[in-house]
Amino acid sequence: MLNENDKERLVKAAQSANLFVQDLQDLAKAENVLLANIAEELLKHAAVLEQRLCRIEHVTNTE
């Protein structure tokens, strides 16, 4: 069980991860091919991180 401070931190982290994923999706559309490729690679990792945080958030909200 998480205390209120930890819940707030988790929500903030999940929201930040979501924004980061959105920014990387935009960056992946860059005209510069190298930049777009780097963004796509980072996007894979960021999406996994976002999913994990959302799962943790969901599990802790159902307790």
CSV table of C-alpha atoms in Angstrom, one decimal:
chain,number,residue,atom,x,y,z
A,1,MET,CA,0.0,0.0,0.0
A,2,LEU,CA,1.3,3.4,-0.9
A,3,ASN,CA,1.0,6.5,1.2
A,4,GLU,CA,-0.4,9.7,-0.2
A,5,ASN,CA,3.0,11.2,-1.0
A,6,ASP,CA,4.1,8.1,-2.9
A,7,LYS,CA,0.8,8.0,-4.8
A,8,GLU,CA,1.3,11.7,-5.9
A,9,ARG,CA,4.9,10.9,-7.0
A,10,LEU,CA,3.7,7.9,-9.0
A,11,VAL,CA,0.9,9.9,-10.7
A,12,LYS,CA,3.4,12.7,-11.5
A,13,ALA,CA,5.9,10.2,-12.9
A,14,ALA,CA,3.3,8.5,-15.1
A,15,GLN,CA,2.1,11.9,-16.4
A,16,SER,CA,5.6,13.0,-17.1
A,17,ALA,CA,6.3,9.7,-18.9
A,18,ASN,CA,3.2,10.2,-21.0
A,19,LEU,CA,4.3,13.7,-22.0
A,20,PHE,CA,7.8,12.4,-22.8
A,21,VAL,CA,6.3,9.7,-25.1
A,22,GLN,CA,4.2,12.3,-26.9
A,23,ASP,CA,7.3,14.6,-27.4
A,24,LEU,CA,9.3,11.7,-28.7
A,25,GLN,CA,6.5,10.8,-31.1
A,26,ASP,CA,6.7,14.3,-32.5
A,27,LEU,CA,10.5,14.2,-32.7
A,28,ALA,CA,10.4,10.9,-34.6
A,29,LYS,CA,8.7,12.9,-37.4
A,30,ALA,CA,11.8,15.2,-37.7
A,31,GLU,CA,13.1,15.8,-41.2
A,32,ASN,CA,16.6,15.0,-40.0
A,33,VAL,CA,16.8,11.2,-40.4
A,34,LEU,CA,19.4,10.7,-37.7
A,35,LEU,CA,17.3,12.7,-35.2
A,36,ALA,CA,14.2,10.8,-36.2
A,37,ASN,CA,15.9,7.4,-35.8
A,38,ILE,CA,17.3,8.4,-32.3
A,39,ALA,CA,13.8,9.5,-31.3
A,40,GLU,CA,12.3,6.2,-32.4
A,41,GLU,CA,14.8,4.3,-30.5
A,42,LEU,CA,14.2,6.3,-27.3
A,43,LEU,CA,10.5,6.1,-27.9
A,44,LYS,CA,10.6,2.3,-27.5
A,45,HIS,CA,12.2,2.6,-24.1
A,46,ALA,CA,10.0,5.5,-23.0
A,47,ALA,CA,6.8,3.6,-24.0
A,48,VAL,CA,7.9,0.6,-21.9
A,49,LEU,CA,8.6,2.9,-18.9
A,50,GLU,CA,5.2,4.6,-19.3
A,51,GLN,CA,3.4,1.3,-19.5
A,52,ARG,CA,5.1,0.1,-16.3
A,53,LEU,CA,4.3,3.2,-14.4
A,54,CYS,CA,0.6,3.0,-15.5
A,55,ARG,CA,0.4,-0.6,-14.4
A,56,ILE,CA,1.8,0.2,-11.0
A,57,GLU,CA,-0.6,3.1,-10.8
A,58,HIS,CA,-3.5,0.8,-11.7
A,59,VAL,CA,-2.5,-1.9,-9.3
A,60,THR,CA,-2.1,0.6,-6.4
A,61,ASN,CA,-5.5,2.2,-7.1
A,62,THR,CA,-7.3,-1.1,-6.9
A,63,GLU,CA,-6.0,-1.9,-3.4
